[in-house]
Short mmCIF file of C-alpha atoms in Angstrom, two decimals:
data_model
loop_
_atom_site.label_atom_id
_atom_site.label_comp_id
_atom_site.label_asym_id
_atom_site.label_seq_id
_atom_site.Cartn_x
_atom_site.Cartn_y
_atom_site.Cartn_z
CA MET A 218 40.49 19.24 -49.68
CA LYS A 219 42.88 19.78 -46.74
CA THR A 220 46.16 18.18 -47.52
CA VAL A 221 47.95 17.04 -50.69
CA LEU A 222 51.34 15.21 -50.64
CA ILE A 223 53.65 15.27 -53.66
CA VAL A 224 56.25 12.45 -53.72
CA GLU A 225 58.80 13.01 -56.39
CA ASP A 226 62.66 12.82 -56.36
CA GLU A 227 63.16 15.54 -58.92
CA LYS A 228 62.84 18.99 -57.32
CA MET A 229 61.70 20.80 -60.54
CA ILE A 230 58.88 18.37 -61.19
CA ARG A 231 57.72 18.56 -57.52
CA GLN A 232 57.57 22.32 -57.72
CA GLY A 233 55.81 22.17 -61.14
CA ILE A 234 53.05 19.92 -59.72
CA ARG A 235 52.73 22.20 -56.68
CA ALA A 236 52.32 25.26 -58.90
CA MET A 237 49.73 23.46 -61.04
CA ILE A 238 47.65 22.43 -57.96
CA GLN A 239 47.82 26.00 -56.55
CA ARG A 240 46.51 27.36 -59.87
CA SER A 241 43.86 24.66 -60.42
CA GLY A 242 41.13 26.56 -58.70
CA VAL A 243 40.48 23.56 -56.42
CA PRO A 244 40.92 24.80 -52.78
CA VAL A 245 43.77 22.95 -50.99
CA GLU A 246 44.82 24.03 -47.52
CA ASN A 247 48.20 22.40 -47.38
CA ILE A 248 50.63 21.02 -49.95
CA MET A 249 53.53 18.89 -48.65
CA GLU A 250 56.54 17.52 -50.52
CA CYS A 251 58.78 14.45 -50.15
CA ASN A 252 61.72 13.41 -52.33
CA ASN A 253 61.39 9.58 -51.71
CA GLY A 254 58.92 6.94 -50.64
CA GLU A 255 60.42 6.31 -47.20
CA MET A 256 60.11 9.86 -46.23
CA ALA A 257 56.47 9.93 -47.57
CA LEU A 258 55.52 6.87 -45.65
CA ALA A 259 56.85 8.36 -42.40
CA VAL A 260 54.73 11.54 -43.05
CA LEU A 261 51.64 9.46 -43.83
CA LYS A 262 51.90 7.61 -40.54
CA ASP A 263 51.74 10.86 -38.60
CA THR A 264 49.75 13.21 -40.79
CA PRO A 265 46.27 12.82 -42.43
CA VAL A 266 46.61 13.35 -46.14
CA ASP A 267 43.64 13.53 -48.54
CA VAL A 268 45.43 13.11 -51.95
CA MET A 269 48.95 11.81 -52.72
CA PHE A 270 50.68 12.36 -56.12
CA THR A 271 53.60 9.92 -56.42
CA ASP A 272 56.30 9.16 -58.98
CA ILE A 273 56.89 5.53 -59.71
CA ARG A 274 60.72 5.28 -60.03
CA MET A 275 62.42 6.87 -56.95
CA PRO A 276 65.44 6.01 -54.72
CA LYS A 277 65.13 4.16 -51.41
CA MET A 278 61.41 3.20 -51.93
CA ASP A 279 59.70 3.25 -55.38
CA GLY A 280 56.12 4.31 -55.94
CA ILE A 281 54.67 0.87 -56.26
CA THR A 282 56.08 -0.22 -52.94
CA LEU A 283 54.94 3.06 -51.36
CA VAL A 284 51.34 2.45 -52.58
CA LYS A 285 51.39 -1.09 -51.14
CA GLU A 286 52.59 0.21 -47.78
CA VAL A 287 50.01 3.00 -47.77
CA SER A 288 47.22 0.46 -48.35
CA LYS A 289 48.02 -0.98 -44.94
CA LEU A 290 47.53 2.32 -43.12
CA PRO A 291 44.32 3.10 -41.17
CA GLN A 292 43.90 6.40 -43.00
CA LYS A 293 44.54 5.98 -46.69
CA PRO A 294 44.88 8.95 -49.14
CA LEU A 295 43.57 8.87 -52.66
CA VAL A 296 46.58 8.18 -54.83
CA VAL A 297 47.56 9.57 -58.20
CA ALA A 298 50.54 7.94 -59.92
CA VAL A 299 52.82 10.05 -62.01
CA SER A 300 55.23 8.31 -64.39
CA GLY A 301 57.65 9.12 -67.24
CA TYR A 302 57.07 5.74 -68.70
CA ASP A 303 54.10 4.76 -70.86
CA ASP A 304 54.23 1.24 -69.41
CA PHE A 305 51.00 -0.66 -69.43
CA SER A 306 52.21 -3.16 -66.84
CA TYR A 307 53.07 -0.33 -64.46
CA ALA A 308 49.60 1.17 -64.96
CA VAL A 309 47.83 -2.12 -64.33
CA GLU A 310 49.77 -2.86 -61.10
CA MET A 311 49.20 0.62 -59.73
CA LEU A 312 45.45 0.47 -60.49
CA ARG A 313 45.24 -2.93 -58.99
CA GLU A 314 46.63 -1.44 -55.74
CA GLY A 315 43.86 1.16 -55.64
CA VAL A 316 45.50 4.12 -57.49
CA ARG A 317 42.77 6.52 -58.71
CA GLU A 318 44.59 7.99 -61.68
CA TYR A 319 47.73 7.27 -63.75
CA LEU A 320 49.30 10.36 -65.26
CA LEU A 321 52.22 10.58 -67.72
CA LYS A 322 54.91 13.15 -67.62
CA PRO A 323 55.05 15.88 -68.56
CA VAL A 324 51.82 16.46 -66.61
CA GLU A 325 49.44 19.08 -68.13
CA ARG A 326 47.81 21.73 -66.03
CA ASP A 327 44.30 20.90 -67.36
CA LYS A 328 44.75 17.23 -66.47
CA ILE A 329 45.81 18.14 -62.87
CA LYS A 330 42.76 20.29 -62.58
CA GLU A 331 40.45 17.57 -63.97
CA VAL A 332 41.92 14.92 -61.53
CA LEU A 333 41.66 17.28 -58.55
CA GLU A 334 38.05 18.13 -59.29
CA LYS A 335 37.19 14.45 -59.59
CA LEU A 336 38.99 13.54 -56.36
CA GLU A 337 37.41 16.45 -54.53
CA ALA A 338 33.99 15.20 -55.51
CA GLU A 339 34.95 11.74 -54.27
CA LEU A 340 36.18 13.16 -50.96
CA SER A 341 33.05 15.14 -50.50
CA GLN A 342 30.93 12.03 -51.10
CA ARG A 343 33.09 10.05 -48.70
CA GLU A 344 32.67 12.67 -45.99
CA LYS A 345 28.88 12.81 -46.55
CA ALA A 346 28.61 8.98 -46.30
CA HIS A 347 30.77 9.10 -43.13
CA LYS A 348 28.54 11.64 -41.47
CA GLN A 349 25.47 9.63 -42.42
CA THR A 350 26.97 6.49 -40.95
CA LYS A 351 27.83 8.40 -37.73
CA GLN A 352 24.24 9.71 -37.46
CA ILE A 353 22.86 6.18 -37.80
CA GLU A 354 25.27 4.83 -35.23
CA THR A 355 24.56 7.66 -32.86
CA LYS A 356 20.79 7.05 -33.20
CA GLN A 357 21.21 3.33 -32.55
CA MET A 358 23.49 3.99 -29.62
CA LYS A 359 20.99 6.38 -28.02
CA LEU A 360 18.30 3.78 -28.49
CA LEU A 361 20.39 1.10 -26.81
CA LEU A 362 21.53 3.22 -23.89
CA ALA A 363 18.33 5.26 -23.38
CA THR A 364 16.33 4.98 -20.16
CA GLU A 365 12.89 3.56 -20.21
CA GLU A 366 11.46 7.09 -19.77
CA GLU A 367 13.35 8.43 -22.77
CA VAL A 368 12.29 5.57 -24.96
CA ALA A 369 8.67 5.85 -23.82
CA SER A 370 8.60 9.57 -24.58
CA ASP A 371 8.57 11.13 -27.98
CA GLU A 372 12.32 11.99 -27.62
CA MET A 373 13.28 8.62 -29.14
CA ASP A 374 12.22 7.70 -32.56
CA ILE A 375 11.97 3.94 -32.49
CA THR A 376 9.49 3.22 -35.17
CA SER A 377 12.15 2.09 -37.71
CA PHE A 378 13.43 -0.59 -35.31
CA GLU A 379 10.10 -2.27 -34.38
CA GLN A 380 10.12 -4.35 -37.53
CA TYR A 381 13.02 -6.34 -36.15
CA PHE A 382 11.32 -7.45 -33.03
CA THR A 383 8.01 -9.06 -33.97
CA GLU A 384 8.35 -11.82 -31.35
CA GLY A 385 10.41 -10.12 -28.68
CA PHE A 386 14.23 -9.92 -28.60
CA TYR A 387 17.42 -10.93 -26.85
CA ILE A 388 20.64 -8.89 -26.46
CA TYR A 389 23.97 -10.60 -26.89
CA CYS A 390 27.28 -9.16 -25.83
CA VAL A 391 30.18 -10.75 -27.66
CA PRO A 392 33.96 -10.06 -27.79
CA GLY A 393 34.96 -7.03 -29.69
CA SER A 394 37.37 -9.10 -31.78
CA VAL A 395 34.54 -11.25 -33.27
CA GLU A 396 33.21 -10.29 -36.66
CA THR A 397 29.42 -10.28 -36.97
CA LYS A 398 27.10 -9.02 -39.72
CA GLU A 399 23.84 -7.19 -39.58
CA ARG A 400 20.95 -9.07 -41.32
CA GLU A 401 17.22 -9.44 -41.08
CA GLY A 402 16.15 -9.78 -37.42
CA VAL A 403 19.64 -8.84 -36.14
CA LEU A 404 21.02 -5.31 -35.32
CA VAL A 405 24.75 -5.01 -34.63
CA PHE A 406 26.35 -2.20 -32.53
CA PRO A 407 30.07 -2.47 -33.29
CA GLU A 408 31.58 -0.92 -30.23
CA VAL A 409 29.93 -0.64 -26.86
CA TRP A 410 32.17 -0.94 -23.73
CA SER A 411 34.75 -2.84 -25.84
CA GLU A 412 32.14 -5.38 -26.96
CA GLN A 413 29.88 -5.91 -29.87
CA VAL A 414 26.19 -5.77 -29.01
CA LEU A 415 23.59 -7.73 -30.96
CA ILE A 416 19.85 -7.14 -30.69
CA VAL A 417 18.35 -10.33 -32.03
CA ASP A 418 14.69 -11.05 -32.77
CA ALA A 419 13.51 -14.00 -30.69
CA SER A 420 12.38 -15.85 -33.81
CA VAL A 421 15.91 -16.18 -35.19
CA ALA A 422 17.83 -16.31 -31.83
CA GLU A 423 18.20 -20.09 -31.86
CA MET A 424 19.44 -20.17 -35.40
CA ILE A 425 21.95 -17.34 -34.71
CA GLU A 426 23.28 -19.17 -31.59
CA LYS A 427 23.59 -22.42 -33.56
CA ASN A 428 25.11 -21.13 -36.81
CA GLU A 429 27.12 -18.09 -35.85
CA LEU A 430 27.68 -17.95 -32.15
CA GLY A 431 28.34 -21.63 -31.53
CA HIS A 432 32.05 -21.16 -30.85
CA ILE A 433 31.89 -17.75 -29.29
CA ILE A 434 31.83 -17.01 -25.57
CA TYR A 435 29.03 -14.54 -25.08
CA GLY A 436 26.56 -13.09 -22.51
CA ARG A 437 22.81 -13.15 -23.38
CA SER A 438 19.99 -11.36 -21.74
CA ASP A 439 16.57 -12.83 -20.94
CA SER A 440 13.86 -12.46 -23.56
CA TYR A 441 12.12 -9.13 -23.64
CA THR A 442 9.21 -7.75 -25.68
CA LYS A 443 9.25 -3.97 -24.98
CA LEU A 444 11.79 -1.55 -26.46
CA THR A 445 11.58 0.37 -23.22
CA GLU A 446 13.44 -2.61 -21.68
CA LEU A 447 16.43 -2.31 -24.00
CA GLN A 448 18.69 -0.76 -21.35
CA LYS A 449 17.80 -3.36 -18.78
CA ALA A 450 18.47 -6.13 -21.31
CA HIS A 451 21.81 -4.66 -22.32
CA ARG A 452 22.94 -4.35 -18.73
CA GLN A 453 21.97 -7.96 -18.02
CA ALA A 454 23.81 -9.20 -21.11
CA HIS A 455 26.86 -7.10 -20.29
CA ASP A 456 27.07 -8.52 -16.75
CA ARG A 457 26.65 -12.03 -18.05
CA ARG A 458 29.39 -11.40 -20.63
CA LYS A 459 31.75 -10.48 -17.78
CA GLU A 460 30.89 -13.77 -16.11
CA ALA A 461 31.28 -15.65 -19.32
CA PHE A 462 34.71 -14.01 -19.87
CA CYS A 463 35.89 -15.20 -16.50
CA ILE A 464 34.70 -18.81 -16.54
CA GLY A 465 35.37 -19.38 -20.26
CA GLU A 466 31.85 -20.36 -21.37
CA SER A 467 28.67 -18.56 -22.53
CA VAL A 468 26.17 -17.45 -19.93
CA TRP A 469 22.48 -16.82 -20.72
CA ALA A 470 20.87 -17.15 -17.29
CA ASN A 471 21.60 -16.10 -13.68
CA ARG A 472 23.83 -18.54 -11.88
CA GLU A 473 24.20 -19.04 -8.14
CA TYR A 474 27.46 -20.33 -6.71
CA LYS A 475 27.94 -21.64 -3.27
CA VAL A 476 31.46 -20.75 -2.09
CA PRO A 477 32.81 -21.46 1.43
CA ASP A 478 33.21 -18.18 3.30
CA ASP A 479 36.87 -18.70 4.17
CA LEU A 480 37.82 -19.29 0.49
CA GLU A 481 35.81 -16.31 -0.65
CA LYS A 482 37.35 -14.05 1.99
CA GLU A 483 40.88 -15.20 1.01
CA ALA A 484 40.22 -14.59 -2.64
CA HIS A 485 38.99 -11.01 -2.00
CA LYS A 486 42.37 -10.16 -0.58
CA LEU A 487 43.59 -10.25 -4.17
CA LEU A 488 41.49 -7.16 -4.87
CA ASP A 489 42.90 -4.94 -2.10
CA LYS A 490 45.22 -2.03 -2.69
CA ASP A 491 48.30 -3.71 -1.21
CA ASN A 492 48.13 -6.57 -3.73
CA ALA A 493 47.50 -4.12 -6.57
CA PHE A 494 50.61 -2.10 -5.58
CA LYS A 495 52.64 -5.34 -5.35
CA ARG A 496 51.66 -6.36 -8.87
CA MET A 497 52.65 -2.96 -10.22
CA GLN A 498 55.99 -3.19 -8.48
CA LEU A 499 56.70 -6.61 -9.92
CA VAL A 500 56.63 -5.25 -13.46
CA GLY A 501 59.72 -3.19 -12.62
CA ALA A 502 61.53 -6.00 -10.82
CA ASP A 503 63.56 -8.86 -12.18
CA LYS A 504 61.09 -11.50 -10.97
CA PRO A 505 59.23 -13.01 -13.90
CA GLU A 506 57.97 -16.06 -12.00
CA ASP A 507 56.58 -13.82 -9.23
CA LEU A 508 54.87 -11.65 -11.85
CA ARG A 509 53.23 -14.73 -13.53
CA HIS A 510 52.10 -16.08 -10.10
CA ALA A 511 50.62 -12.72 -9.01
CA PHE A 512 48.24 -12.60 -11.98
CA HIS A 513 47.60 -16.38 -12.06
CA GLN A 514 46.14 -16.17 -8.60
CA VAL A 515 43.55 -13.74 -9.88
CA VAL A 516 42.68 -15.94 -12.93
CA ASP A 517 42.49 -19.05 -10.74
CA ALA A 518 40.14 -17.41 -8.30
CA ALA A 519 37.96 -15.96 -11.11
CA GLU A 520 37.62 -19.31 -12.90
CA LYS A 521 36.53 -20.95 -9.61
CA ASN A 522 33.91 -18.19 -9.07
CA LEU A 523 35.62 -17.05 -5.90
CA LEU A 524 35.62 -13.45 -7.18
CA PRO A 525 32.81 -11.40 -8.76
CA ALA A 526 33.27 -11.17 -12.48
CA ALA A 527 32.71 -7.41 -12.54
CA GLU A 528 35.46 -6.86 -9.97
CA VAL A 529 37.91 -9.07 -11.86
CA VAL A 530 37.37 -7.06 -15.12
CA GLN A 531 37.66 -3.76 -13.16
CA LEU A 532 40.90 -5.03 -11.48
CA TYR A 533 42.61 -5.52 -14.92
CA LYS A 534 41.28 -2.22 -16.22
CA ALA A 535 42.47 -0.32 -13.18
CA PHE A 536 45.94 -2.08 -13.42
CA TYR A 537 46.45 -1.16 -17.03
CA ASN A 538 45.14 2.41 -16.54
CA GLU A 539 47.78 2.93 -13.81
CA PHE A 540 50.37 0.90 -15.71
CA ALA A 541 50.02 3.29 -18.69
CA GLU A 542 50.61 6.27 -16.42
CA VAL A 543 53.43 4.79 -14.31
CA TYR A 544 55.44 3.46 -17.24
CA ARG A 545 54.48 6.07 -19.84
CA ASN A 546 58.13 6.91 -20.56
CA VAL A 547 58.82 3.24 -21.38
CA LEU A 548 55.72 2.62 -23.46
CA GLN A 549 56.30 4.95 -26.39
CA GLU A 550 56.01 2.09 -28.93
CA GLU A 551 53.38 0.02 -27.12
CA GLN A 552 50.52 2.52 -26.82
CA GLU A 553 48.08 0.50 -29.00
CA LYS A 554 48.76 -2.71 -27.12
CA VAL A 555 48.17 -1.03 -23.79
CA LYS A 556 44.83 0.36 -25.04
CA GLU A 557 43.86 -3.11 -26.11
CA LEU A 558 44.76 -4.56 -22.69
CA GLN A 559 42.80 -1.75 -20.97
CA ASN A 560 39.65 -3.40 -22.39
CA PRO A 561 39.63 -7.03 -21.20
CA LEU A 562 36.22 -7.75 -22.68
CA SER A 563 37.53 -7.26 -26.22
CA TYR A 564 39.16 -10.69 -25.61
CA VAL A 565 37.28 -13.95 -25.85
CA CYS A 566 37.97 -15.10 -22.30
CA LEU A 567 40.14 -14.42 -19.27
CA ASP A 568 42.44 -17.30 -20.02
CA ALA A 569 43.35 -15.82 -23.45
CA TYR A 570 43.51 -12.35 -22.00
CA ASP A 571 45.87 -13.41 -19.20
CA ARG A 572 48.26 -15.24 -21.57
CA ASP A 573 48.47 -12.10 -23.76
CA SER A 574 48.75 -9.86 -20.75
CA THR A 575 51.48 -11.85 -19.06
CA ARG A 576 53.47 -12.16 -22.28
CA PHE A 577 53.29 -8.37 -22.77
CA LEU A 578 54.31 -7.57 -19.23
CA LEU A 579 57.29 -9.91 -19.41
CA GLN A 580 58.37 -8.11 -22.64
CA ILE A 581 58.07 -4.84 -20.89
CA GLN A 582 60.00 -6.20 -17.88
CA GLU A 583 62.89 -7.06 -20.21
CA LYS A 584 62.72 -3.68 -21.90
CA ILE A 585 62.81 -1.91 -18.58
CA GLN A 586 65.86 -3.97 -17.46
CA SER A 587 67.78 -3.35 -20.68
CA GLN A 588 67.02 0.41 -20.62
CA TYR A 589 68.03 0.91 -16.97
CA ASP A 590 71.26 -1.12 -17.19
CA SER A 591 72.88 1.87 -18.93
CA SER A 592 75.54 4.35 -17.87
CA GLN A 593 72.90 7.08 -17.65
CA ASN A 594 71.06 4.94 -15.10
CA ASN A 595 74.29 4.32 -13.13
CA ARG A 596 74.71 8.12 -12.83
CA LYS A 597 71.19 8.43 -11.49
CA MET A 598 71.86 5.62 -8.96
CA GLN A 599 75.10 7.31 -7.87
CA LYS A 600 73.10 10.52 -7.36
CA ALA A 601 70.55 8.51 -5.24
CA VAL A 602 73.30 7.00 -3.10
CA GLU A 603 74.88 10.41 -2.43
CA TYR A 604 71.48 11.81 -1.46
CA ILE A 605 70.91 8.93 0.99
CA ARG A 606 74.29 9.47 2.59
CA GLU A 607 73.64 13.18 3.03
CA ASN A 608 70.03 12.88 4.28
CA TYR A 609 69.85 9.49 6.14
CA ALA A 610 68.94 11.44 9.39
CA LYS A 611 65.74 12.78 7.79
CA ASP A 612 62.41 11.06 7.31
CA LEU A 613 63.66 9.23 4.29
CA ASN A 614 61.83 6.62 2.10
CA MET A 615 62.04 5.21 -1.43
CA ALA A 616 59.32 7.56 -2.80
CA VAL A 617 61.36 10.67 -1.67
CA VAL A 618 64.57 9.47 -3.29
CA SER A 619 63.05 8.18 -6.54
CA ASN A 620 61.25 11.50 -6.83
CA TYR A 621 64.54 13.44 -6.20
CA ILE A 622 66.25 11.76 -9.14
CA SER A 623 63.09 11.86 -11.33
CA MET A 624 62.62 8.15 -11.75
CA ASN A 625 59.58 5.93 -11.60
CA TYR A 626 59.13 4.25 -8.17
CA SER A 627 59.14 0.67 -9.49
CA LEU A 628 62.03 1.29 -11.85
CA PHE A 629 63.95 2.88 -9.04
CA SER A 630 63.39 -0.14 -6.88
CA TYR A 631 64.80 -2.52 -9.51
CA SER A 632 67.68 -0.24 -10.55
CA PHE A 633 68.81 0.51 -6.99
CA LYS A 634 68.99 -3.15 -6.12
CA GLN A 635 71.02 -3.85 -9.33
CA PHE A 636 73.39 -0.97 -8.53
CA THR A 637 74.00 -1.55 -4.84
CA GLY A 638 73.24 -5.25 -4.44
CA MET A 639 70.54 -4.74 -1.84
CA ASN A 640 67.11 -3.22 -1.53
CA PHE A 641 66.49 0.35 -0.49
CA VAL A 642 65.41 -0.35 3.03
CA GLY A 643 68.32 -2.60 3.79
CA TYR A 644 70.78 -0.04 2.27
CA LEU A 645 69.33 2.85 4.32
CA LYS A 646 69.36 0.73 7.46
CA ASN A 647 73.07 -0.13 6.90
CA ILE A 648 74.02 3.54 6.49
CA ARG A 649 72.11 4.49 9.66
CA MET A 650 73.60 1.67 11.75
CA ASP A 651 77.12 2.39 10.52
CA GLU A 652 76.73 6.03 11.61
CA ALA A 653 75.19 4.95 14.95
CA LYS A 654 78.23 2.68 15.63
CA LYS A 655 80.54 5.62 14.89
CA LEU A 656 78.67 7.92 17.23
CA LEU A 657 78.60 5.24 19.95
CA ALA A 658 82.24 4.65 19.77
CA GLU A 659 83.47 8.26 19.33
CA THR A 660 81.02 10.41 21.31
CA GLU A 661 79.31 10.54 24.63
CA LEU A 662 75.89 11.21 23.24
CA LYS A 663 73.00 9.42 24.87
CA VAL A 664 71.34 6.50 22.96
CA ASN A 665 68.16 8.48 22.41
CA GLU A 666 70.21 11.38 20.97
CA ILE A 667 72.05 9.09 18.64
CA SER A 668 68.69 7.52 17.64
CA GLN A 669 67.43 11.01 16.52
CA GLN A 670 70.65 11.75 14.69
CA VAL A 671 70.54 8.69 12.58
CA GLY A 672 66.89 9.03 11.54
CA TYR A 673 64.95 7.12 14.19
CA ASP A 674 62.27 9.08 16.15
CA ASN A 675 61.40 5.98 18.23
CA VAL A 676 64.39 4.97 20.35
CA LYS A 677 62.94 1.54 21.10
CA HIS A 678 62.69 0.80 17.38
CA PHE A 679 66.30 2.06 16.93
CA MET A 680 67.56 -0.25 19.77
CA LYS A 681 65.71 -3.27 18.37
CA THR A 682 67.05 -2.65 14.93
CA PHE A 683 70.60 -2.07 16.16
CA LYS A 684 70.61 -5.30 18.11
CA ALA A 685 69.15 -7.27 15.19
CA MET A 686 71.97 -6.06 12.95
CA THR A 687 74.91 -6.20 15.26
CA GLY A 688 73.96 -8.86 17.84
CA VAL A 689 74.35 -6.55 20.77
CA ALA A 690 72.43 -3.63 22.37
CA PRO A 691 73.81 -0.05 21.70
CA SER A 692 75.04 0.25 25.32
CA GLU A 693 76.92 -2.97 25.08
CA PHE A 694 78.41 -1.99 21.74
CA ARG A 695 79.76 1.25 23.29
CA LYS A 696 81.29 -0.68 26.20
CA ASN A 697 82.99 -3.06 23.90
CA ALA A 698 84.33 -0.14 21.75
CA GLN A 699 85.81 1.50 24.89
CA ILE A 700 87.47 -1.81 25.97
CA ARG A 701 89.08 -2.21 22.55
CA GLU A 702 90.31 1.40 22.66
CA GLU A 703 91.87 1.03 26.13
CA ALA A 704 93.56 -2.19 25.12
#
């Protein structure tokens, strides 16, 4: 037993239970204490606990409420209720909520020892069962993913599986969110590449499709008879599941689509790096409609079979992998949702995935905007402006400045525009042109020298930019400035 948590508002009783646990002879690595239910729940959310002793009547959160909240956690401790009241209704309610033991105060040392020994045995049995389950899952996974050579050799023990496939088999890849059960003629692998994988005996395949998979969008392999073909069948089903995900209907055979070359070429532009970068930038910008449109283009192309299904799935995976890294400081509370969106095939279809994804990205967009409209953000923007004014003559770009103030590139782009009223490129150009005007009017430096001093290596580019912004060439601007001065 690794960790025991004692939840009791009276310090003397907490210390008494701790002492009895330590003297029980049952090995416990760590004993933790909390004086109310709220504190205990916070601990349980962050720390694995094997056994929890809890009082019933406590301030802030009582024991019954605590036990109900604990039952919702993914890792649940075995619970022992400790009460000063011999109240049958309390006992019944606690036991109904899954409490293992109900002890009355004052708690006796022998009773603590008896309960701990009993729970230690239960934990050991649970651990043993968990290991056995893992071994079975590992064995099944090896079988599914093994190469033909491995299956054909003595390395893979496949005898126990042959009873399922008397008439050949199909492999089905279904969304990870769909619940399926193992039964005669059907083997279920709960989690492979964010999908559930079913190996189904050919004799029951039609019945399974009709009764259980009728409303599910899946990918199905061809029929195979040899277990050495498992990997091939799985790959085929997985590829068809990607296609099914994109078009919104099940796929059980290879399909050929004739798409005009010009449409296909145009659609493939959506997959290039420039478009990927643009989508990432839009998350940090105040442009919700542009964000929706950027992803809807991908969905529309995929549903019309203008893009390979595998590349569409990979596009979303790559986007959310980078998204998790770029916006990691903003996503402290959304880690689970990001993990879910990193696995598109856990969703039924692309349409459902896109709706959920877009809704989430718009929420994050609002969060980013609210976080970076703060006084702290204004100080960072002021620092950026000062840096630009001091370094405009250097090879300056947005990446350099955002890195200087330690801000994410996309967040900086949005925040800078909010602070200055213009985008970074326009702001830098204005600074450089203002300085160029000053040098033209007040010095006798040559145009190419001024170009260098305001950050332009290419004098032709400088002259073109200057004229575009002022309406006149640098030489003409200087002449006009001299005329004004003489007048």
